[in-house]
PDB file of C-alpha atoms in Angstrom:
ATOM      1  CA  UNK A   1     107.909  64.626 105.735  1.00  0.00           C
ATOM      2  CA  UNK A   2     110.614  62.289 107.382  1.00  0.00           C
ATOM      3  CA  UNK A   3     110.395  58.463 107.964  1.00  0.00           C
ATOM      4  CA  UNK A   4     112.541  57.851 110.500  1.00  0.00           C
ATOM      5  CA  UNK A   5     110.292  57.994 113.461  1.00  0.00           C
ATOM      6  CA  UNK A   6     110.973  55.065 116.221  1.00  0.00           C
ATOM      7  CA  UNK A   7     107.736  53.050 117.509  1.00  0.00           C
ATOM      8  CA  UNK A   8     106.408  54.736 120.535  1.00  0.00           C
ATOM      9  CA  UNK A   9     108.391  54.248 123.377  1.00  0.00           C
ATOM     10  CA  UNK A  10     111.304  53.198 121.984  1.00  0.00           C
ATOM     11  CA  UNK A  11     114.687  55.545 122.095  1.00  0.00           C
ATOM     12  CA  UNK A  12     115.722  56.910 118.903  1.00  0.00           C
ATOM     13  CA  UNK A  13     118.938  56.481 117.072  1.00  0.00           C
ATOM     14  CA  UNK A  14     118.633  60.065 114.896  1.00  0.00           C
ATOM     15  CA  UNK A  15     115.231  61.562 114.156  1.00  0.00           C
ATOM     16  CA  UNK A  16     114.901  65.613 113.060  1.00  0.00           C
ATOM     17  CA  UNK A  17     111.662  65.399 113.157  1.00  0.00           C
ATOM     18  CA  UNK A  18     111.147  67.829 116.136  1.00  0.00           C
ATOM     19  CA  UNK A  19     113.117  70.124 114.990  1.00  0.00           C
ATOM     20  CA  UNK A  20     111.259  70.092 111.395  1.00  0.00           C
ATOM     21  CA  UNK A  21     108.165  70.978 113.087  1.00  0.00           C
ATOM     22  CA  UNK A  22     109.783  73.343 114.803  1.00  0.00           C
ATOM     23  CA  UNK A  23     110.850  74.990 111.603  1.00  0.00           C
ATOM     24  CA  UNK A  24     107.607  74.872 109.868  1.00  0.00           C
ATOM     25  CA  UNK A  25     107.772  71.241 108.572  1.00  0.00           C
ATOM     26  CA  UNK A  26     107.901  72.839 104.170  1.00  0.00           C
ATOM     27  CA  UNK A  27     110.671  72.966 101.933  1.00  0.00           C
ATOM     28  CA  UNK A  28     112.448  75.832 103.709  1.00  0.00           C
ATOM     29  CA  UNK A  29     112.778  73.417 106.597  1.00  0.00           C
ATOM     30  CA  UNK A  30     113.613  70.338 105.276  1.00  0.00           C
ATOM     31  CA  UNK A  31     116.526  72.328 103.357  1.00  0.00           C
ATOM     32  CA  UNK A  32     118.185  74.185 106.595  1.00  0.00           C
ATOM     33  CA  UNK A  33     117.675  71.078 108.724  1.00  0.00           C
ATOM     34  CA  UNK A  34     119.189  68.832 105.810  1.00  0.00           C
ATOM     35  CA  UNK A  35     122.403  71.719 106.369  1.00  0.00           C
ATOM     36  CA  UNK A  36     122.032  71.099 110.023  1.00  0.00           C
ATOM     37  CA  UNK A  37     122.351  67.076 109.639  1.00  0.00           C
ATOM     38  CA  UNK A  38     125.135  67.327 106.804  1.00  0.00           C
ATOM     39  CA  UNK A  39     127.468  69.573 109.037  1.00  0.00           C
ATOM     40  CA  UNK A  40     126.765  68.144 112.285  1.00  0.00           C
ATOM     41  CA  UNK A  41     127.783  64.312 110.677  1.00  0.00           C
ATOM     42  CA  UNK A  42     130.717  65.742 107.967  1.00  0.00           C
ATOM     43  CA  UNK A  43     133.437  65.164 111.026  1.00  0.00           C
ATOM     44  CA  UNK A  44     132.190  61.724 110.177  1.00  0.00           C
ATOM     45  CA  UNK A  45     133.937  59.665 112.450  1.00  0.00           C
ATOM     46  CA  UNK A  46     136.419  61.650 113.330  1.00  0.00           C
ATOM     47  CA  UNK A  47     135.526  63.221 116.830  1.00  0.00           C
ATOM     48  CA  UNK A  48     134.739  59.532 118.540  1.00  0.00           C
ATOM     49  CA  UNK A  49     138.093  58.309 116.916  1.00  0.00           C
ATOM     50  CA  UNK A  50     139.896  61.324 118.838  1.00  0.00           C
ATOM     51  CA  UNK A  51     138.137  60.306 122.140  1.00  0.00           C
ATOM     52  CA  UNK A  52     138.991  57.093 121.992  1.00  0.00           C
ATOM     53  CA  UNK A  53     142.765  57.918 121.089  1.00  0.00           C
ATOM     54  CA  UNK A  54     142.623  60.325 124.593  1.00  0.00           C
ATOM     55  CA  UNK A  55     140.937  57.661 126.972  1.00  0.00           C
ATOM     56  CA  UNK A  56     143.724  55.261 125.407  1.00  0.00           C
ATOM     57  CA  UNK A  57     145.956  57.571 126.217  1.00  0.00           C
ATOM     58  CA  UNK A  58     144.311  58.455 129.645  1.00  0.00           C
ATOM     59  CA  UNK A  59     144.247  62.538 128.607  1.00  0.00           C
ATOM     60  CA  UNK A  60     140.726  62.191 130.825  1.00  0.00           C
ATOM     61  CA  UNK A  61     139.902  65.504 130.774  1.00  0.00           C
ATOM     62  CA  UNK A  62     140.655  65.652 127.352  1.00  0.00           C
ATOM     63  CA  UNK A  63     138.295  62.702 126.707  1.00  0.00           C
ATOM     64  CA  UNK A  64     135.476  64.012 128.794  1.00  0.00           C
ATOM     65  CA  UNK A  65     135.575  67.395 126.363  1.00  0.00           C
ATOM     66  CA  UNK A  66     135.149  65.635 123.305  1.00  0.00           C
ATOM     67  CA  UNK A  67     133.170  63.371 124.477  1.00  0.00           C
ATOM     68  CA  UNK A  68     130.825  66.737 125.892  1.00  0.00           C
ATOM     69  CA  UNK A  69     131.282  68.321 122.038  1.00  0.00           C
ATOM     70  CA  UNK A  70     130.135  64.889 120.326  1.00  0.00           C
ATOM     71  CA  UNK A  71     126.814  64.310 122.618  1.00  0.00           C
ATOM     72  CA  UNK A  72     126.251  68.199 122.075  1.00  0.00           C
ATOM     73  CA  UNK A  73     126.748  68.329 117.676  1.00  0.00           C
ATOM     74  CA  UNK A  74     125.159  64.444 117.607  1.00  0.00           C
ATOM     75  CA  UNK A  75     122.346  65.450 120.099  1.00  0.00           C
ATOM     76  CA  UNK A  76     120.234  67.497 118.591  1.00  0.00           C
ATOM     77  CA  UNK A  77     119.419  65.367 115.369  1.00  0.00           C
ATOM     78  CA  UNK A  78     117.500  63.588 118.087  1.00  0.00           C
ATOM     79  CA  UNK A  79     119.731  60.992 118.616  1.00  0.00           C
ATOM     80  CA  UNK A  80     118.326  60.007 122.347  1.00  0.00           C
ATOM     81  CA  UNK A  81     120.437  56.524 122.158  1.00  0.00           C
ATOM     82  CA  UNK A  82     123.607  58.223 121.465  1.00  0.00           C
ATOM     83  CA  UNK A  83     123.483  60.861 124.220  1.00  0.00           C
ATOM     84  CA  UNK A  84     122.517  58.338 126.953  1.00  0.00           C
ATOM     85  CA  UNK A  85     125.694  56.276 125.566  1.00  0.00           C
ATOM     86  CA  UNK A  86     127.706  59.109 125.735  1.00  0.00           C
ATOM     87  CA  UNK A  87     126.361  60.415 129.401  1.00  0.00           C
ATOM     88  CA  UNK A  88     127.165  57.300 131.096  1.00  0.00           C
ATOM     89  CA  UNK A  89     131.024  57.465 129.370  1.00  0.00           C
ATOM     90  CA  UNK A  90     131.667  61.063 130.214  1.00  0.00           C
ATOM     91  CA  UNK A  91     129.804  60.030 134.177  1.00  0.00           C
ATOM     92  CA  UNK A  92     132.734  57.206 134.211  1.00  0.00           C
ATOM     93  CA  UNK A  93     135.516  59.608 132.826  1.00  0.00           C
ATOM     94  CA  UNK A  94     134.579  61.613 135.471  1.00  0.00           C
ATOM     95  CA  UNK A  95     134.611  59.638 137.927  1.00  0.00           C
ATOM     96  CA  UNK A  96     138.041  57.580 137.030  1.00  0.00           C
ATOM     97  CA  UNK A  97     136.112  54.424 136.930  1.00  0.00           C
ATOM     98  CA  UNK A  98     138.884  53.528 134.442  1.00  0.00           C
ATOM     99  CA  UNK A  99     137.219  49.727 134.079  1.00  0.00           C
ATOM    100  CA  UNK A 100     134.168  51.020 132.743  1.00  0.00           C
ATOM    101  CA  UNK A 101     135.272  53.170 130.161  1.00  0.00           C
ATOM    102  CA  UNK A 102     136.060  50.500 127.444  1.00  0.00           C
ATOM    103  CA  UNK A 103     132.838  48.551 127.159  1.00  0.00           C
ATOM    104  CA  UNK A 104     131.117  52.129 127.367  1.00  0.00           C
ATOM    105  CA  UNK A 105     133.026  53.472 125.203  1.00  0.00           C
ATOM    106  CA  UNK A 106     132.287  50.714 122.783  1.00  0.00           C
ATOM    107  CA  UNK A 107     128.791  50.893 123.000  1.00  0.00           C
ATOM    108  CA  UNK A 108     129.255  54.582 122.139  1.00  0.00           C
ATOM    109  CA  UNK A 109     131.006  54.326 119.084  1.00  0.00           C
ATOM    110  CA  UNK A 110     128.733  51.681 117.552  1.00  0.00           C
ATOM    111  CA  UNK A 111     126.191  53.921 118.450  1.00  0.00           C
ATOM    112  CA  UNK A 112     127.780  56.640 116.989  1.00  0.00           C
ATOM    113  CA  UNK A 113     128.008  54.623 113.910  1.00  0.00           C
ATOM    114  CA  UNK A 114     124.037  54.119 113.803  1.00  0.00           C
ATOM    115  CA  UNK A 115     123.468  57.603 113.658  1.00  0.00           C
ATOM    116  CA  UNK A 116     126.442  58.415 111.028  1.00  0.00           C
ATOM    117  CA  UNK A 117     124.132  55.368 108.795  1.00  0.00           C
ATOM    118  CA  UNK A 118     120.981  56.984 109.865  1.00  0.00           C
ATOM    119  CA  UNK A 119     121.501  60.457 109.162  1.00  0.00           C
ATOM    120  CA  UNK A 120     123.314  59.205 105.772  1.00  0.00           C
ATOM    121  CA  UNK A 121     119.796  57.027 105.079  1.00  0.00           C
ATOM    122  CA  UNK A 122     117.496  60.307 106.191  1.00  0.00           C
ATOM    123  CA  UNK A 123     119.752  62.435 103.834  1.00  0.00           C
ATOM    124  CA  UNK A 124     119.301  60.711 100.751  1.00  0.00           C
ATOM    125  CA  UNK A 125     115.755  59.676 101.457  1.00  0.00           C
ATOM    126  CA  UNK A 126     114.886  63.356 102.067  1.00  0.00           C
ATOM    127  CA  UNK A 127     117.292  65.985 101.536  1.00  0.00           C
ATOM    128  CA  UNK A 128     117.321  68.111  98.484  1.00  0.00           C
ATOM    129  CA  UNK A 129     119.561  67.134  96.244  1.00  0.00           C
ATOM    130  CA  UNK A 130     123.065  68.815  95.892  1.00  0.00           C
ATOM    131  CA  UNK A 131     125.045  65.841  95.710  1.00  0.00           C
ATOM    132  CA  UNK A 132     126.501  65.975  99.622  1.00  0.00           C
ATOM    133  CA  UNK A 133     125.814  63.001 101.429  1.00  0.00           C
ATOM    134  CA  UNK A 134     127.655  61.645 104.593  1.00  0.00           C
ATOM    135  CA  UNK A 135     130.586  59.467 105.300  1.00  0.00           C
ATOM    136  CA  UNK A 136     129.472  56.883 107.749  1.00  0.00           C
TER     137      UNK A 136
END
């Protein structure tokens, strides 16, 4: 039903597929999971806009929480890439490795971005249509 399966071995930027399976892989499926996808990307990029504002602003703990949220929303729509990004970011928050945290961070958000474009992509290649997409 979806396309937007990586070659084997290679870390995904956003696949559902999973968690279409999961769900029975008809119609019923791709609708809920297309809900799933829409809500989980409408922040658009909001949330890594507000971590990067806190880690500017060195509000670490503040930073590590969103951070948290974002990997947790993003992560399930499969986005393997984006979660390892966003692990080693919070790991430096955490540990005050304050030099790290900008080309992390950086590799994060363009990440971030990838999904945003890849969910947007699945959506209209796959999605029942309501006339919602996503704002990369």
């Amino acid at each position: 039903m979806s396309d937007a399966s990586p070659p084997k071995g290679e870390e995904t930027i956003f696949s559902v597929d999973t968690l279409l399976k999961y769900m029975g892989n008809d119609d019923k499926a791709l609708a809920i999971v297309s809900k799933i996808v829409r809500d989980a990307c409408a922040p658009g990029l909001a949330p890594i806009q507000q971590a990067g504002a806190a880690l500017r602003e060195e509000r670490l703990p503040e930073a590590g929480k969103l951070l948290h949220s974002l990997r947790g929303s993003i992560g399930t729509l499969g986005a393997k890439r984006l979660v390892a990004s966003s692990l080693k970011v919070e790991q430096a928050v955490a540990e005050r490795q304050l030099d790290q945290i900008p080309p992390l961070f950086a590799a994060l958000e363009a990440e971030y971005v990838l999904v945003l474009q890849s969910a947007n992509e699945w959506l209209q290649r796959n999605a029942p249509q309501d006339g919602k997409t996503t704002q990369a």
